[in-house]
mmCIF file of C-alpha atoms and ligand atoms in Angstrom:
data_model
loop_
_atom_site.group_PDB
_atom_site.id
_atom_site.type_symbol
_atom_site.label_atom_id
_atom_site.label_comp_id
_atom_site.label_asym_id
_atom_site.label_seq_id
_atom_site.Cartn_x
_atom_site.Cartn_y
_atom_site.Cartn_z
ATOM 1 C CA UNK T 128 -54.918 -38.330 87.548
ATOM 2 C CA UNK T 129 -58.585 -39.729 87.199
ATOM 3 C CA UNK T 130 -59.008 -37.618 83.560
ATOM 4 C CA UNK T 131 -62.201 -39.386 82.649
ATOM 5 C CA UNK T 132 -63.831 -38.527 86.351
ATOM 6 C CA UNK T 133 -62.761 -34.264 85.359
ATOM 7 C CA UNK T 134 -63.435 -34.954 81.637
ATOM 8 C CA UNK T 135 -67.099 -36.029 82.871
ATOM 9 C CA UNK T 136 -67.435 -33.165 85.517
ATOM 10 C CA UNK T 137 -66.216 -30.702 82.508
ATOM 11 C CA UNK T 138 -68.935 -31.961 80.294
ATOM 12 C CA UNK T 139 -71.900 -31.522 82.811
ATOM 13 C CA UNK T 140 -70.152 -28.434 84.506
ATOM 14 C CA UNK T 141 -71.045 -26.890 81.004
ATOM 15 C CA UNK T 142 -74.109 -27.888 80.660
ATOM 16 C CA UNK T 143 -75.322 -26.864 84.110
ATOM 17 C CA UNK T 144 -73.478 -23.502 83.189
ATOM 18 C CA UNK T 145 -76.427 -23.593 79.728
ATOM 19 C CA UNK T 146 -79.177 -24.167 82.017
ATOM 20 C CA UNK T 147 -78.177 -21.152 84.397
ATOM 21 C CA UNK T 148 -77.462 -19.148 81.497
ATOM 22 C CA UNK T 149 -80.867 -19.654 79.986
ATOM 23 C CA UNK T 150 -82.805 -19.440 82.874
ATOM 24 C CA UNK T 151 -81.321 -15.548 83.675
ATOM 25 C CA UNK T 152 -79.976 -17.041 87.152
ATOM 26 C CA UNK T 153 -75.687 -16.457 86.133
ATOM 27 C CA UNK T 154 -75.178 -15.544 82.804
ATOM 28 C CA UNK T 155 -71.515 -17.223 81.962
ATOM 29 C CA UNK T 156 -73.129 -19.152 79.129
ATOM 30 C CA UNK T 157 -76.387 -18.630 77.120
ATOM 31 C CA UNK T 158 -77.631 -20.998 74.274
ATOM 32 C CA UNK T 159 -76.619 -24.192 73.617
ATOM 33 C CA UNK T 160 -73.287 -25.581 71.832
ATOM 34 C CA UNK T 161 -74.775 -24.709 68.193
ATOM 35 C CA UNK T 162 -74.790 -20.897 69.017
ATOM 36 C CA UNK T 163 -73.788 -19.145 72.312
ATOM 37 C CA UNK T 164 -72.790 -16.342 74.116
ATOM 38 C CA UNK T 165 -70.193 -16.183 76.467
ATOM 39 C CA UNK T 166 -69.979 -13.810 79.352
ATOM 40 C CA UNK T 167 -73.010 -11.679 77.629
ATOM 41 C CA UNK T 168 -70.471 -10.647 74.746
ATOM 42 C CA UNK T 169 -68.454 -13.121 72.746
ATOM 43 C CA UNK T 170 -70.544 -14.832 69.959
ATOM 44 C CA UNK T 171 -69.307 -18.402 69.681
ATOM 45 C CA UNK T 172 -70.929 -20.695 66.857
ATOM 46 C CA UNK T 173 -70.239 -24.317 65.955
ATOM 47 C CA UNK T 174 -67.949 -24.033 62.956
ATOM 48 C CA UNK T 175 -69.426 -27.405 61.310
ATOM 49 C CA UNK T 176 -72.893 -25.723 61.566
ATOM 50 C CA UNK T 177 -71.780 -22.508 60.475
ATOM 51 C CA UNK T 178 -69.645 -24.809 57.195
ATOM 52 C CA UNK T 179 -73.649 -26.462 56.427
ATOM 53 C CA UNK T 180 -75.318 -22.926 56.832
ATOM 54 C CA UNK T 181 -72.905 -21.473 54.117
ATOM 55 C CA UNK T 182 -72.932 -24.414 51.756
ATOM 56 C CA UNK T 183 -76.886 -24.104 51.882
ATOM 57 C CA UNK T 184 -76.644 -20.849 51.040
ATOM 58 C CA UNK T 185 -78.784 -19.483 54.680
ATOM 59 C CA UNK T 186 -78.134 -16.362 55.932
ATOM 60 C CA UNK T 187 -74.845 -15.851 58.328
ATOM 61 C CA UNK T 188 -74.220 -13.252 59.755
ATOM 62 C CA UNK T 189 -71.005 -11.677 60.679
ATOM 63 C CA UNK T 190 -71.186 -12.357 64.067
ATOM 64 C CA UNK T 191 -72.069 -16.171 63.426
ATOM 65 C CA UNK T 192 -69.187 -16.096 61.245
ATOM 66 C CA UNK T 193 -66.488 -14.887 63.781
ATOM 67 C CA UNK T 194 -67.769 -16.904 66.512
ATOM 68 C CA UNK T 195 -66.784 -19.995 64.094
ATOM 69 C CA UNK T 196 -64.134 -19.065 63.741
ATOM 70 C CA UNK T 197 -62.789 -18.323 67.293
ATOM 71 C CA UNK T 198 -64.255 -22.108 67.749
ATOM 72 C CA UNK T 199 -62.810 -24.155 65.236
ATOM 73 C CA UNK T 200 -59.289 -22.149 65.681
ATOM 74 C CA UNK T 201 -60.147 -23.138 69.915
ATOM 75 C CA UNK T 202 -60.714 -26.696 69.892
ATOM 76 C CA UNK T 203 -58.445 -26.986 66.496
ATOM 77 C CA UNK T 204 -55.012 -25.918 68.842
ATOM 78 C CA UNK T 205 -55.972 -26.929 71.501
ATOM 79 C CA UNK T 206 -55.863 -31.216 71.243
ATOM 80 C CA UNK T 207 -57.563 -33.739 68.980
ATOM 81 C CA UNK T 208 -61.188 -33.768 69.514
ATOM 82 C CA UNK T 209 -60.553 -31.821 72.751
ATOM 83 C CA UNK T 210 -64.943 -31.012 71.834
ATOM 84 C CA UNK T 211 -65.254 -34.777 71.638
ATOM 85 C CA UNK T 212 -63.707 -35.960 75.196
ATOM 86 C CA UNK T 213 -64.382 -32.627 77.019
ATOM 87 C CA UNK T 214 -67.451 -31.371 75.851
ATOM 88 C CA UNK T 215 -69.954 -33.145 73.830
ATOM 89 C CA UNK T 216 -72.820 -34.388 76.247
ATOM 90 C CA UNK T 217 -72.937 -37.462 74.002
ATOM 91 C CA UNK T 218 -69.508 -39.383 74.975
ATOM 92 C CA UNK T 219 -71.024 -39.400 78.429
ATOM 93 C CA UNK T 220 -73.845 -41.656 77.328
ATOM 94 C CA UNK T 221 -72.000 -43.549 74.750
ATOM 95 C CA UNK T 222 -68.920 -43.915 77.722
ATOM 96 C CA UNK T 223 -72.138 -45.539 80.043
ATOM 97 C CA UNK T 224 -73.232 -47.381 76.880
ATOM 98 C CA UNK T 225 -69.452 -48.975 76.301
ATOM 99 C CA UNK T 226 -69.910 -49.199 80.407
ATOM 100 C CA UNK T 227 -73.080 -51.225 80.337
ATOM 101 C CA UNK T 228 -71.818 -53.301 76.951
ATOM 102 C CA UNK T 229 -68.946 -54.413 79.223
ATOM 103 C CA UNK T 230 -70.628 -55.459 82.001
ATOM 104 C CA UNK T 231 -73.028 -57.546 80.712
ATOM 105 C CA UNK T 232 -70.438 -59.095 78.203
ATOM 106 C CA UNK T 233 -72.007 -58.117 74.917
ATOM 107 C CA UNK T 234 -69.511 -58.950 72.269
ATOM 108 C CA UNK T 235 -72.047 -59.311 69.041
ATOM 109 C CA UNK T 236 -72.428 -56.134 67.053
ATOM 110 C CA UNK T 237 -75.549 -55.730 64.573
ATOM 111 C CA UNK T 238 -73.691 -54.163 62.367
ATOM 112 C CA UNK T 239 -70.189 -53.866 61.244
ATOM 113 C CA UNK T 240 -68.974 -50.115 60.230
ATOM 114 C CA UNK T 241 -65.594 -48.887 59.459
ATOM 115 C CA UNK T 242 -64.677 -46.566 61.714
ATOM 116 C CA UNK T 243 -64.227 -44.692 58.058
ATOM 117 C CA UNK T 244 -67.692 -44.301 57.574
ATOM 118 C CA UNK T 245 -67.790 -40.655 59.310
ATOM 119 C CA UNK T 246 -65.840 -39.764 57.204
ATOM 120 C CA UNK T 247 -68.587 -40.491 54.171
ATOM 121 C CA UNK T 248 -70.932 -38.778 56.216
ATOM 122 C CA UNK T 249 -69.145 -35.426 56.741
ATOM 123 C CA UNK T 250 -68.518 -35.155 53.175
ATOM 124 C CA UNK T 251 -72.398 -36.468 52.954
ATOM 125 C CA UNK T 252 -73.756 -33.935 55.091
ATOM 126 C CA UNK T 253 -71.823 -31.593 53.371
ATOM 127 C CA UNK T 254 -73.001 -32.572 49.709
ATOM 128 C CA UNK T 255 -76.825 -32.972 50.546
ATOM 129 C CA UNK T 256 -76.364 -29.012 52.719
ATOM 130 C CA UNK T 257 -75.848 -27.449 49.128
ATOM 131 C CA UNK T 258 -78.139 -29.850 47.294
ATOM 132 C CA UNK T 259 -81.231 -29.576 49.576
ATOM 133 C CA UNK T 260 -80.182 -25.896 51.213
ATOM 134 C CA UNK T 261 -80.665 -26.713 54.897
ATOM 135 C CA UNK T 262 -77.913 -27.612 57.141
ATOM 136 C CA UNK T 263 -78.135 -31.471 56.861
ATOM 137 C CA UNK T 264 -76.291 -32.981 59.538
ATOM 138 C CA UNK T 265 -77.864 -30.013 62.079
ATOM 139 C CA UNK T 266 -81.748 -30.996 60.931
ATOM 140 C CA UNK T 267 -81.024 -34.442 62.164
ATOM 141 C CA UNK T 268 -77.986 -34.427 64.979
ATOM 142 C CA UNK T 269 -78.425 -36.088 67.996
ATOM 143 C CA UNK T 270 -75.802 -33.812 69.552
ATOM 144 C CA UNK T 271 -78.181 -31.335 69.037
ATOM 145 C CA UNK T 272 -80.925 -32.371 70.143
ATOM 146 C CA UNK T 273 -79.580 -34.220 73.417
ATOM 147 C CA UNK T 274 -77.788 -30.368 74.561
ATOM 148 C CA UNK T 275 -81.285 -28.222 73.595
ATOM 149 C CA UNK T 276 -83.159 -31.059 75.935
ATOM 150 C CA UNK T 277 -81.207 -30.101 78.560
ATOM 151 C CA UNK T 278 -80.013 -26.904 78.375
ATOM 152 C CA UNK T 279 -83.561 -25.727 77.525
ATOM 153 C CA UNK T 280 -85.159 -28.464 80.471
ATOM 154 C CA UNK T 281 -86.818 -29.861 77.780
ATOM 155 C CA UNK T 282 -89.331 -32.965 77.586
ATOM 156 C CA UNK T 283 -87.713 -35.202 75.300
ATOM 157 C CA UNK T 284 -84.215 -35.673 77.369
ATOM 158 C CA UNK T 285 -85.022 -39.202 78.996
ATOM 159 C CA UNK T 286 -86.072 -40.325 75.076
ATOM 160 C CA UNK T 287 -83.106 -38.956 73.197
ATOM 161 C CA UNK T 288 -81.165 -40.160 76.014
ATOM 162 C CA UNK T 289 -82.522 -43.670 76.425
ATOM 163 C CA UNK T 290 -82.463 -43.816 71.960
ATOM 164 C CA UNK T 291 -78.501 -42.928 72.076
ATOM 165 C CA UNK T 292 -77.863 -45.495 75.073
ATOM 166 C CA UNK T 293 -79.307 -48.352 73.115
ATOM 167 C CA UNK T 294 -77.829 -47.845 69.723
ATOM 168 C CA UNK T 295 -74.788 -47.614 71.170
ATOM 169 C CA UNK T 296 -74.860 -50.895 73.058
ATOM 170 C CA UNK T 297 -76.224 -52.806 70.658
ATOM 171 C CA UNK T 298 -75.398 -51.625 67.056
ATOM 172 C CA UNK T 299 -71.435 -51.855 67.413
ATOM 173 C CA UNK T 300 -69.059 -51.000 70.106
ATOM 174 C CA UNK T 301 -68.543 -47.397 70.461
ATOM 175 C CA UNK T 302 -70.779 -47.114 67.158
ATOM 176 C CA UNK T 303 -71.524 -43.172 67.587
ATOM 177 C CA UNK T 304 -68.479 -41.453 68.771
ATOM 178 C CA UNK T 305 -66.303 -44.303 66.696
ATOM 179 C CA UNK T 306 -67.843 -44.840 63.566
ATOM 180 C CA UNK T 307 -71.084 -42.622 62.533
ATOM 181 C CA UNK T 308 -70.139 -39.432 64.039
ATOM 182 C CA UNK T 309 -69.963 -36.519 61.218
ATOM 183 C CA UNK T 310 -69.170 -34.040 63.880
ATOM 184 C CA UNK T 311 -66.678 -36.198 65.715
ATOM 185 C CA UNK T 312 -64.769 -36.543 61.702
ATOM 186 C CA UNK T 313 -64.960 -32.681 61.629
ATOM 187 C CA UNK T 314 -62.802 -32.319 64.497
ATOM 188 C CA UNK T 315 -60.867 -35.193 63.679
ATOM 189 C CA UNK T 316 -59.556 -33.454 59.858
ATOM 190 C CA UNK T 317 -59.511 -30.562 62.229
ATOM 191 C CA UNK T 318 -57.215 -31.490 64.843
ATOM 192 C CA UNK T 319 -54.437 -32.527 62.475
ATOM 193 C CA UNK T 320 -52.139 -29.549 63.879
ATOM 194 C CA UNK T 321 -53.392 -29.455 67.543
ATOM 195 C CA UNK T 322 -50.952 -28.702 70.292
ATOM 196 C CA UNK T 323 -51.642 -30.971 73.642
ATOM 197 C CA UNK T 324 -51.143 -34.777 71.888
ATOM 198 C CA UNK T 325 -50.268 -38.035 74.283
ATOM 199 C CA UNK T 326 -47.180 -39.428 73.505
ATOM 200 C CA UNK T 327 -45.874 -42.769 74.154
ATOM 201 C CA UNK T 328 -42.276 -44.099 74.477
ATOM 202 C CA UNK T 329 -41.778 -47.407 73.640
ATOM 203 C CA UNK T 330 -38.371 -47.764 75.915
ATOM 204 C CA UNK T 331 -40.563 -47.427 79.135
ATOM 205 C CA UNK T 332 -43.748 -49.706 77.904
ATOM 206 C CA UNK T 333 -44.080 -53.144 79.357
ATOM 207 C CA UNK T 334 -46.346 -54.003 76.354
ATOM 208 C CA UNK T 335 -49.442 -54.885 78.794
ATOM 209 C CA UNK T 336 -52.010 -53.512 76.084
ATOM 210 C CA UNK T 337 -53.992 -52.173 78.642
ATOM 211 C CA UNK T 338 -53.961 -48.496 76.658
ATOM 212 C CA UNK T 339 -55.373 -50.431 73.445
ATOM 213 C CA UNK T 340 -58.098 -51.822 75.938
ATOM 214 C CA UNK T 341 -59.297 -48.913 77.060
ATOM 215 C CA UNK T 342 -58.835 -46.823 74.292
ATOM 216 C CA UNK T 343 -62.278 -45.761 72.651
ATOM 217 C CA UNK T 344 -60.476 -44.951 68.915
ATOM 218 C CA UNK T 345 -59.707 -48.498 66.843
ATOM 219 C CA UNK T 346 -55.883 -46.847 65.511
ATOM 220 C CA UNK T 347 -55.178 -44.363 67.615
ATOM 221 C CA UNK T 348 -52.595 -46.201 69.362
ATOM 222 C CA UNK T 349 -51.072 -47.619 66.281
ATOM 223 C CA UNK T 350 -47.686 -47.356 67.447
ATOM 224 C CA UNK T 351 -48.014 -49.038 70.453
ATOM 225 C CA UNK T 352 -45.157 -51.840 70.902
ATOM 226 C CA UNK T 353 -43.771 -50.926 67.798
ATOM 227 C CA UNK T 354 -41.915 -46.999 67.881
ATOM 228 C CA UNK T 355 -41.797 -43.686 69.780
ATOM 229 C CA UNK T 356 -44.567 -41.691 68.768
ATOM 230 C CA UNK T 357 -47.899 -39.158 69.233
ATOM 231 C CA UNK T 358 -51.297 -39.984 69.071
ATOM 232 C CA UNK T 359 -53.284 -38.980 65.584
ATOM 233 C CA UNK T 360 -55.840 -36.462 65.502
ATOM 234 C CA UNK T 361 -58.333 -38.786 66.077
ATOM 235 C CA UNK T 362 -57.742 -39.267 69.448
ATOM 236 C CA UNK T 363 -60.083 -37.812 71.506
ATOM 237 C CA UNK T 364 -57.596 -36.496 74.147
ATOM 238 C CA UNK T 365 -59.711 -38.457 76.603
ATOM 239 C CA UNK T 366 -56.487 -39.498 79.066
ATOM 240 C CA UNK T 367 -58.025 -43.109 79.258
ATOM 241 C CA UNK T 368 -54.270 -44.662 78.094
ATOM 242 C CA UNK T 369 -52.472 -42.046 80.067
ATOM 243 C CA UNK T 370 -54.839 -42.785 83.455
ATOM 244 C CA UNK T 371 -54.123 -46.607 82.798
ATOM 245 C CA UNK T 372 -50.419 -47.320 82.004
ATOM 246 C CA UNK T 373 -48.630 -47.892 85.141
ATOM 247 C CA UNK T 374 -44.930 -47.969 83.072
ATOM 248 C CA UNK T 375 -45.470 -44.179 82.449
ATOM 249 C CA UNK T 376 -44.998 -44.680 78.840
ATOM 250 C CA UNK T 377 -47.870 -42.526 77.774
ATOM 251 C CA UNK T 378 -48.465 -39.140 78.685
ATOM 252 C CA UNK T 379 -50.143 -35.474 77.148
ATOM 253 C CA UNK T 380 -47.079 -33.322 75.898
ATOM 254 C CA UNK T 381 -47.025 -30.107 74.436
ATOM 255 C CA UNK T 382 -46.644 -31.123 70.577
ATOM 256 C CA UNK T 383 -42.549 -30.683 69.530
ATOM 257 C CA UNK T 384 -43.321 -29.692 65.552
ATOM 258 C CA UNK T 385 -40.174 -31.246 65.115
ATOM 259 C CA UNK T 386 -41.739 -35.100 66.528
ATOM 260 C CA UNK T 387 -43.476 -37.357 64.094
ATOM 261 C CA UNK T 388 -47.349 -37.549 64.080
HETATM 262 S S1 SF4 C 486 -67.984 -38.171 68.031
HETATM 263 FE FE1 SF4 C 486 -69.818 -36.861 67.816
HETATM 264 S S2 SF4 C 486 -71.222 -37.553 69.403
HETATM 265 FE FE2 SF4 C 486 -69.213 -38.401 69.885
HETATM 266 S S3 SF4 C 486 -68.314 -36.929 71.280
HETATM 267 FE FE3 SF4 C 486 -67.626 -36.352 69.229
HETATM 268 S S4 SF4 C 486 -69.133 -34.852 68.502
HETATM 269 FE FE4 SF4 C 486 -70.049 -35.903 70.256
HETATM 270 S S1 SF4 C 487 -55.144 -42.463 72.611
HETATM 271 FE FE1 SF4 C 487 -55.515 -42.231 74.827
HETATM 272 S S2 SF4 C 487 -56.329 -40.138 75.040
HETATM 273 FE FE2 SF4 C 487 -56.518 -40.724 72.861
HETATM 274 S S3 SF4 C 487 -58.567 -41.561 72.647
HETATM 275 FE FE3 SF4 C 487 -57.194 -43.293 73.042
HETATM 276 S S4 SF4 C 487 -57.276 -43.548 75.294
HETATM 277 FE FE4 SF4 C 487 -58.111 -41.522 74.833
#
């Protein structure tokens, strides 16, 4: 199955679904992925948002809070990062920016981050939300501001767009959705309990390392050639390894509590 040709199609099917929404034309989805409404009814609010709001001590209301909720439980069950690989309009311009960075054979990074540093920033943005009250990350995401340019037609799209492309070819290989991401680490901690996870078998693997090619996480595939096993949470449930191995040794499974993580 061609997962990163649906994945894709997912990611702009929602956004076209925004720019209805907001224009009155057929109102599935209003807003943007910060705040929304679904069907007219059902409040549903970015839950890392909604965590910066509180910790700055703003105003939440009730509604805000359950639609938070109903998110982070969502995407939480669901599969790692399922918001990552299926949703967030970024990974399509960082997936054309590791695209491009292949292509023209860039191998030199300007920098060097651990794919660690996320983690710093979530508790960062986190920190500096109830030191400066305002929602830290949300003040400066790019996610943000890449969805409201298009959901709301916007201006500034081919700018934000263009900015994102280029830091993510040149800075480091898969620098945003990698290494930098706050939001990405959110659902990462998040996703340690999610259902859908790929799971490999090392009996049927060749050991081509043609998944740890493609694959867009640094450890994700840790246990490759080595033991049995499932993904970790910070797999972005993207179907990349799954679409490439030809020895059928890696493939989503509903997560047996009793198997390993
Ligand atoms: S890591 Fe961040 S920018 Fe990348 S897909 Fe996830 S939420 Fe979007
Ligand atoms: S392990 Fe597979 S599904 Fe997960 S991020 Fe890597 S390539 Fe994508």
């Amino acid at each position: 199955m061609k997962f990163t040709f649906v994945r894709h199609l997912v990611q702009v099917g929602i956004l076209v679904l925004f720019v209805l929404g907001n224009l009155g034309i057929f109102k599935f989805l209003e807003g943007n992925l910060s705040g929304s409404k679904l069907l007219g009814v059902l409040h549903l609010n970015d839950p890392f948002a909604a965590l910066q709001l509180f910790l700055a001590g703003l105003a939440l209301s009730t509604t805000a809070v359950i639609g938070a909720i109903i998110v982070l439980v969502f995407y939480a069950l669901i599969a790692p990062r399922a918001f990552c690989g299926w949703v967030c309009p970024v990974n399509i311009v960082t997936d054309l920016a590791n695209y491009i960075r292949t292509k023209i054979g860039i191998t030199k990074n300007l920098a060097s981050f651990s794919p660690k540093a996320r983690y710093y920033l979530l508790v960062l943005s986190l920190v500096l939300s109830a030191i400066f009250h305002i929602a830290a990350f949300e003040s400066v995401s790019y996610i943000g501001a890449l969805t409201r340019s298009v959901v709301y037609l916007g201006g500034s799209f081919f700018a934000i767009f263009v900015a994102i492309l280029l830091v993510d070819i040149f800075v480091q290989k898969r620098f945003i959705c990698g290494h930098l991401c706050p939001l990405g680490a959110f659902w990462a901690v998040t996703s340690k309990f999610s259902l859908i996870r790929i799971k490999y078998s090392l009996d049927k693997c060749k050991k081509c390392n043609e998944c740890l090619r493609v694959c867009p996480e640094t450890s994700t595939l840790n246990m490759v050639g080595k033991s049995d096993g499932l993904v970790s949470s910070e797999c972005i449930s993207c179907g990349r390894c799954v679409e490439i191995c030809n020895d059928d040794a890696l493939n989503f499974t509903i997560l047996n509590f009793g198997d390993k993580k």
